[in-house]
mmCIF file of C-alpha atoms in Angstrom:
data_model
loop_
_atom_site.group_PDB
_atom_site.id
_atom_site.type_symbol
_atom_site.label_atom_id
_atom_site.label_comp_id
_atom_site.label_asym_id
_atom_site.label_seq_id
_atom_site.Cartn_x
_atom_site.Cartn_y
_atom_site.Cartn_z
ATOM 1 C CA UNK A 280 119.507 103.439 132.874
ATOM 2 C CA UNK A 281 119.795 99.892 132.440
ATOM 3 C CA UNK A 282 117.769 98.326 128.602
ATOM 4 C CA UNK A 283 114.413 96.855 129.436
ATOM 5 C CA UNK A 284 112.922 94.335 127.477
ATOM 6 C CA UNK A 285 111.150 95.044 124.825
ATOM 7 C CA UNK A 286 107.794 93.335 126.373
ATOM 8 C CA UNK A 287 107.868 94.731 129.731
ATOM 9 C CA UNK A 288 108.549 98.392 128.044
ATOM 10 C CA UNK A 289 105.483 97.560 126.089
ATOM 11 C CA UNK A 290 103.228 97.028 129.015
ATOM 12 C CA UNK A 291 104.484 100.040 130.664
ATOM 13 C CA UNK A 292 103.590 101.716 127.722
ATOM 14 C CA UNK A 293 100.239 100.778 127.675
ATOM 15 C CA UNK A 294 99.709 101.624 131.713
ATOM 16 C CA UNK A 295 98.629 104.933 132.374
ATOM 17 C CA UNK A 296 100.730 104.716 135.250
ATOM 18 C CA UNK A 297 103.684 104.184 133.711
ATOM 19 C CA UNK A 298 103.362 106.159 130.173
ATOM 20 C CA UNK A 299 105.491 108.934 130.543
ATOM 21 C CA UNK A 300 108.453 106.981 132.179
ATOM 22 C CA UNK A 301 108.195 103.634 129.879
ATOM 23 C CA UNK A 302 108.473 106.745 126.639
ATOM 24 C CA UNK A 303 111.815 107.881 128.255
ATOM 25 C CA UNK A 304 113.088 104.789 128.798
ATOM 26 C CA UNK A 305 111.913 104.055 125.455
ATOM 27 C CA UNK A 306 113.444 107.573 124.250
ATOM 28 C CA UNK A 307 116.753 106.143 125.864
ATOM 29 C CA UNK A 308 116.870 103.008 124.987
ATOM 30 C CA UNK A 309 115.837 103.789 120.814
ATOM 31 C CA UNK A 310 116.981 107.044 120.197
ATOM 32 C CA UNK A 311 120.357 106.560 119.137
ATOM 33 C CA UNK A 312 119.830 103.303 116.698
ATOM 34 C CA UNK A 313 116.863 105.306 115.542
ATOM 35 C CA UNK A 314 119.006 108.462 114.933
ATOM 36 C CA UNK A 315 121.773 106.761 112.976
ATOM 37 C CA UNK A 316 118.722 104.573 110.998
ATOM 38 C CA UNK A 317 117.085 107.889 109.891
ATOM 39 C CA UNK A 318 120.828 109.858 109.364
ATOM 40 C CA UNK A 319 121.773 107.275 106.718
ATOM 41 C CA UNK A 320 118.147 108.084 105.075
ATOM 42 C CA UNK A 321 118.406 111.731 105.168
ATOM 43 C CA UNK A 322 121.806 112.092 105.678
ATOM 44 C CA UNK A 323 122.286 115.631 107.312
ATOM 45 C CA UNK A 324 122.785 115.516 110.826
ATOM 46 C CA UNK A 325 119.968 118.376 111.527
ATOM 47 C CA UNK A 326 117.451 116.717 109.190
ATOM 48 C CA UNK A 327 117.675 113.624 111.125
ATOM 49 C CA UNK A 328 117.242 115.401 114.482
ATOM 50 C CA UNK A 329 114.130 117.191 113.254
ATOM 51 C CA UNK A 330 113.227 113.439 111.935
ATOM 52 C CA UNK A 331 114.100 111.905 115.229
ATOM 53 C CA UNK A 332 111.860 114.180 117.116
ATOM 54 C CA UNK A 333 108.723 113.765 114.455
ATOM 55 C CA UNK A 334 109.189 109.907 115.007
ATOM 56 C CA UNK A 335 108.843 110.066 118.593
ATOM 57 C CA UNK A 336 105.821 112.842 118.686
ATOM 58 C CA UNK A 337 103.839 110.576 116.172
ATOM 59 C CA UNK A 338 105.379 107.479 118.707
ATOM 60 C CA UNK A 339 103.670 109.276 121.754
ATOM 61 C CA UNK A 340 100.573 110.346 119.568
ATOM 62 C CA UNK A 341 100.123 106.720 118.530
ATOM 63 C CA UNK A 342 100.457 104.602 121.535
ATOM 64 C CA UNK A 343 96.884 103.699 122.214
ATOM 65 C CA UNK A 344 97.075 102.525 118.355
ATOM 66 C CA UNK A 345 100.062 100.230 119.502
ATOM 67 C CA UNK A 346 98.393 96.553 118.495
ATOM 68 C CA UNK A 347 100.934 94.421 119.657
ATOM 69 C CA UNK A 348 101.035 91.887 116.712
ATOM 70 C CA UNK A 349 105.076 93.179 116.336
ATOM 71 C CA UNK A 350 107.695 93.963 118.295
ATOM 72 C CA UNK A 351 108.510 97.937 119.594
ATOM 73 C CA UNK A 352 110.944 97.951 117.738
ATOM 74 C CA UNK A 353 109.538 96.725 114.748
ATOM 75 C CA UNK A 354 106.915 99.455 115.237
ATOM 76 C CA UNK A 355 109.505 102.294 115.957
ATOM 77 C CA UNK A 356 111.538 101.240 112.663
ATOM 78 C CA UNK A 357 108.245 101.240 110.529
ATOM 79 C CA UNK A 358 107.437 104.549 111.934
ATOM 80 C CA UNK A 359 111.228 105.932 111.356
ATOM 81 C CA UNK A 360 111.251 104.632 107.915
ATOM 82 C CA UNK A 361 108.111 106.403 107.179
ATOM 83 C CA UNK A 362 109.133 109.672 108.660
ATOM 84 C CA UNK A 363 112.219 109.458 106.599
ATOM 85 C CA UNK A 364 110.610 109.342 103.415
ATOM 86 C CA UNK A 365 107.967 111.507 103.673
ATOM 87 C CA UNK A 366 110.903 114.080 104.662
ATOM 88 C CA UNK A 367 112.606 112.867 102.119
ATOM 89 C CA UNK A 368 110.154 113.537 99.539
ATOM 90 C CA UNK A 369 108.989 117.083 100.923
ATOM 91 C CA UNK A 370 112.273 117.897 100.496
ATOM 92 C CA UNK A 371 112.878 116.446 97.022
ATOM 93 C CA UNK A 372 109.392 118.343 95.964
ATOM 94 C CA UNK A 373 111.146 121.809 97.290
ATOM 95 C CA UNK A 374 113.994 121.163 95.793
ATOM 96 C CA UNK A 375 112.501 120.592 92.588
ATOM 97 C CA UNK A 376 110.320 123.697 92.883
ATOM 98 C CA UNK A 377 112.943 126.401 94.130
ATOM 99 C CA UNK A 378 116.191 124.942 92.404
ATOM 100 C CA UNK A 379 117.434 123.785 89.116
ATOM 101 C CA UNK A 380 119.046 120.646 89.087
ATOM 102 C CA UNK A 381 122.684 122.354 88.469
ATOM 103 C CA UNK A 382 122.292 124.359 92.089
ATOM 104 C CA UNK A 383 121.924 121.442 94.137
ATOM 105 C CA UNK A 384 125.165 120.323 95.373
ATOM 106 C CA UNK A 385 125.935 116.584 95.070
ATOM 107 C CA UNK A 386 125.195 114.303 98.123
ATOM 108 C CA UNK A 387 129.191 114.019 98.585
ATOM 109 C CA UNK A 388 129.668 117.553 98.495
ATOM 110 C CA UNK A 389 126.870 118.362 100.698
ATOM 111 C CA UNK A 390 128.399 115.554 103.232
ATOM 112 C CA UNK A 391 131.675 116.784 103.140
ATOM 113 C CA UNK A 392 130.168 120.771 104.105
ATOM 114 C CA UNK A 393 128.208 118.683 107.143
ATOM 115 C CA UNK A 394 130.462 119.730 110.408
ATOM 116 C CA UNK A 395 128.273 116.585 111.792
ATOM 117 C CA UNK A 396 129.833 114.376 108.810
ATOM 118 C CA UNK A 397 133.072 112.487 110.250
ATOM 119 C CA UNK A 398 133.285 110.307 106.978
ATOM 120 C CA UNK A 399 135.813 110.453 104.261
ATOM 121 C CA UNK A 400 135.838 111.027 100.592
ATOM 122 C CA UNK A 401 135.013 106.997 99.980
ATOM 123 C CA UNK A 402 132.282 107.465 102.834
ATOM 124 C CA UNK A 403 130.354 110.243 101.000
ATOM 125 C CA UNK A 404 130.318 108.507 97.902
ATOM 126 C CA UNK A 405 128.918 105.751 99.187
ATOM 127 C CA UNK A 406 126.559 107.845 100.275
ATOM 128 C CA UNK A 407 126.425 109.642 97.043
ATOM 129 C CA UNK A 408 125.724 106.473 95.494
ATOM 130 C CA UNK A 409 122.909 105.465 97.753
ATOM 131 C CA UNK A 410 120.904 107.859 97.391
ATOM 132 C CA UNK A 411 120.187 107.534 93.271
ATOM 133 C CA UNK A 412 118.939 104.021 94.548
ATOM 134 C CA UNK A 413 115.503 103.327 94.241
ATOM 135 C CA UNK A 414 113.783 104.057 96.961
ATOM 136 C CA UNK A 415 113.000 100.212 98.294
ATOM 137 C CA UNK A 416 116.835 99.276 97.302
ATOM 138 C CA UNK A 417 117.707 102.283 99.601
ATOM 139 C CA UNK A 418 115.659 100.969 102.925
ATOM 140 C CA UNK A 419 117.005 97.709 101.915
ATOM 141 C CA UNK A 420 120.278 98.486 101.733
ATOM 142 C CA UNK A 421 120.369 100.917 104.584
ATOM 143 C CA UNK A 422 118.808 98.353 106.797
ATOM 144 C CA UNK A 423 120.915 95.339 105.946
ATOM 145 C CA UNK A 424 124.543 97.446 105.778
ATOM 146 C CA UNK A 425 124.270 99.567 108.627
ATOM 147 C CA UNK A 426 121.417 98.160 111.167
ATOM 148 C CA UNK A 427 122.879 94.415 110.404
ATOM 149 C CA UNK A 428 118.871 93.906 110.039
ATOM 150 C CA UNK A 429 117.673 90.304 109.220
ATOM 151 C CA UNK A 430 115.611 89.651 106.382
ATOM 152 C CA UNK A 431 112.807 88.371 108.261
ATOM 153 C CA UNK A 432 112.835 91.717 110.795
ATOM 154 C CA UNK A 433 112.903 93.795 107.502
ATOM 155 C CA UNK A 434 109.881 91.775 106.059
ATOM 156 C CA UNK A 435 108.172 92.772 109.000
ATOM 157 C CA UNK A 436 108.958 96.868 108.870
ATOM 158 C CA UNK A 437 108.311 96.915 105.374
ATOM 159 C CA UNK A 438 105.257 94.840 104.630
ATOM 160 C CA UNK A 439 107.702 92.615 102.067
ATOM 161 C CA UNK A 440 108.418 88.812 101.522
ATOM 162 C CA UNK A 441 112.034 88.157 102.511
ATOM 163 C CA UNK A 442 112.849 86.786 98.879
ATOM 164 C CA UNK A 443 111.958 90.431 97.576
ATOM 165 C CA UNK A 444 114.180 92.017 99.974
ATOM 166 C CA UNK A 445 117.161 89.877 99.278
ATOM 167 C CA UNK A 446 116.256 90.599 95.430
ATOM 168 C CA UNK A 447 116.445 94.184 96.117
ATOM 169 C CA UNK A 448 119.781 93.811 98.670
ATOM 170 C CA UNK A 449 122.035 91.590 95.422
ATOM 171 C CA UNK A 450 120.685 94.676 92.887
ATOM 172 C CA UNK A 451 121.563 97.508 95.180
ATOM 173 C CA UNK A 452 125.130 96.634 96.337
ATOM 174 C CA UNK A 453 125.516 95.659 92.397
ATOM 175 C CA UNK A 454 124.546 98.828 91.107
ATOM 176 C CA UNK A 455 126.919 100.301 94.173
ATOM 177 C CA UNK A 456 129.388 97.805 93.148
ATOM 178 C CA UNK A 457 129.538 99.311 89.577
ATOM 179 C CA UNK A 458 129.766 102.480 90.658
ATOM 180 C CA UNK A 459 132.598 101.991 92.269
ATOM 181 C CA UNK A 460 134.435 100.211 89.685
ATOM 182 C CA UNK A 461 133.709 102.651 87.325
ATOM 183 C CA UNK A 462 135.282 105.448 89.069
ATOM 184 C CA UNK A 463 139.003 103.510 89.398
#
């Protein structure tokens, strides 16, 4: 199925007549850049599945609440990010409650034990790394390094002046940047 513009999928959206085959198409079209978006959030392939599928149920739930003043994907993003972090924090809060700190397995080891994870030892660190980045540094980051996302398409998702964001980009690959250089 060929992409259709963002607009156009937008008006389908919002014709009764064409709901349900503008949300596949817009399934289709999002799914995988939303996938890989929420994967380096949550990092385990099934937890961003589960993610992926909450996004587009609250997607379909909210379409009448669509208002148009961004784009789709804007919207989609906003709604990933969201998702993400509310998993992320359920599952930091269960953590916390059923585990000591010295059971849970380090982001790289937990990466490496991921049949899903196709990285290598430099990729899970990375990831490793991310993830004791506060939490704005980590959308930042995620959003700039692996989406390519401009500035001004992040200020939109996140409700956040552009200078902010690149303020939060420098300090998070810094604080990556020293990681790294500590460990040679």
């Amino acid at each position: 199925m060929s992409n259709i513009d963002e607009q156009t999928l937008a008006d389908m959206l919002n014709a009764p007549a064409t709901r349900q085959k503008a949300f596949r198409i817009l399934v289709d079209q999002y799914g995988e850049k939303l996938y890989w978006h929420i994967r380096h959030i949550v990092l385990v392939h099934d937890d961003a599945n589960d993610v992926l599928q909450n996004v587009f149920l609250k997607t379909w739930n909210a379409l009448d609440n669509f208002r148009h003043d961004c784009k789709l994907s804007t919207w989609l993003y906003r709604i990933a990010i969201n998702e993400s972090l509310d998993f992320m924090r359920k599952k930091q809060h269960a953590n916390s409650t059923f585990c000591s700190e010295s059971d849970t397995p380090g982001v790289a080891n937990m990466l490496m034990a991921d049949e899903y994870f196709d990285g290598d030892d430099a990729q899970a660190l990375l990831q490793e790394t991310i993830a004791t980045l506060p939490e704005v540094q980590r959308k930042v980051f995620c959003m700039k390094y692996y989406d390519n996302m401009k500035y001004s398409e992040m200020s939109q998702v996140l409700g956040t002046s552009e200078g902010a964001l690149k303020a939060s980009y420098h300090l998070a690959v810094k604080k990556i940047t020293e990681f790294f250089k500590s460990r040679d």
